C-alpha angles and dihedrals in degrees: 000000000000095000097096120067117223093246093054089046095055103042100074091057091050091051093049092048091053090045094055092050132207130346121197129180128192150218095029113207089041131204122177099349140029120203113206120194124184134174135197094046113167106157145022111312132206121203123202133174119204128195123224090277092055095252117143108241098169136020137170142156109236112230122239091246096060090087092219097307125107129179116211122195102225098169091109095048115109115241112270145076123318137181120223114204124192113191129190101223099209098050102025090231114144146180126211132198132182120230133181122221114208 
């Protein structure tokens, strides 16, 4: 519909993104392991990794006691580009990062 102006449409996402915080991945390119660090976590999180075709190849719910750091075993991932998506379950806000698997 035409009822929502573009500026109104965009602002909630921006607020949620700021609310979730910062997401860092390393090493990038990755080999056998990906370390994911995030800050600003307030609620239950859901982590997904998508391949270049948009298929989920890995998903987990980080536990409260991980202190914002998650280790992912990427040794079985095929070489290529992946998208890591961290979603805050209660608000639907999310952050995405690209990573290369060697």
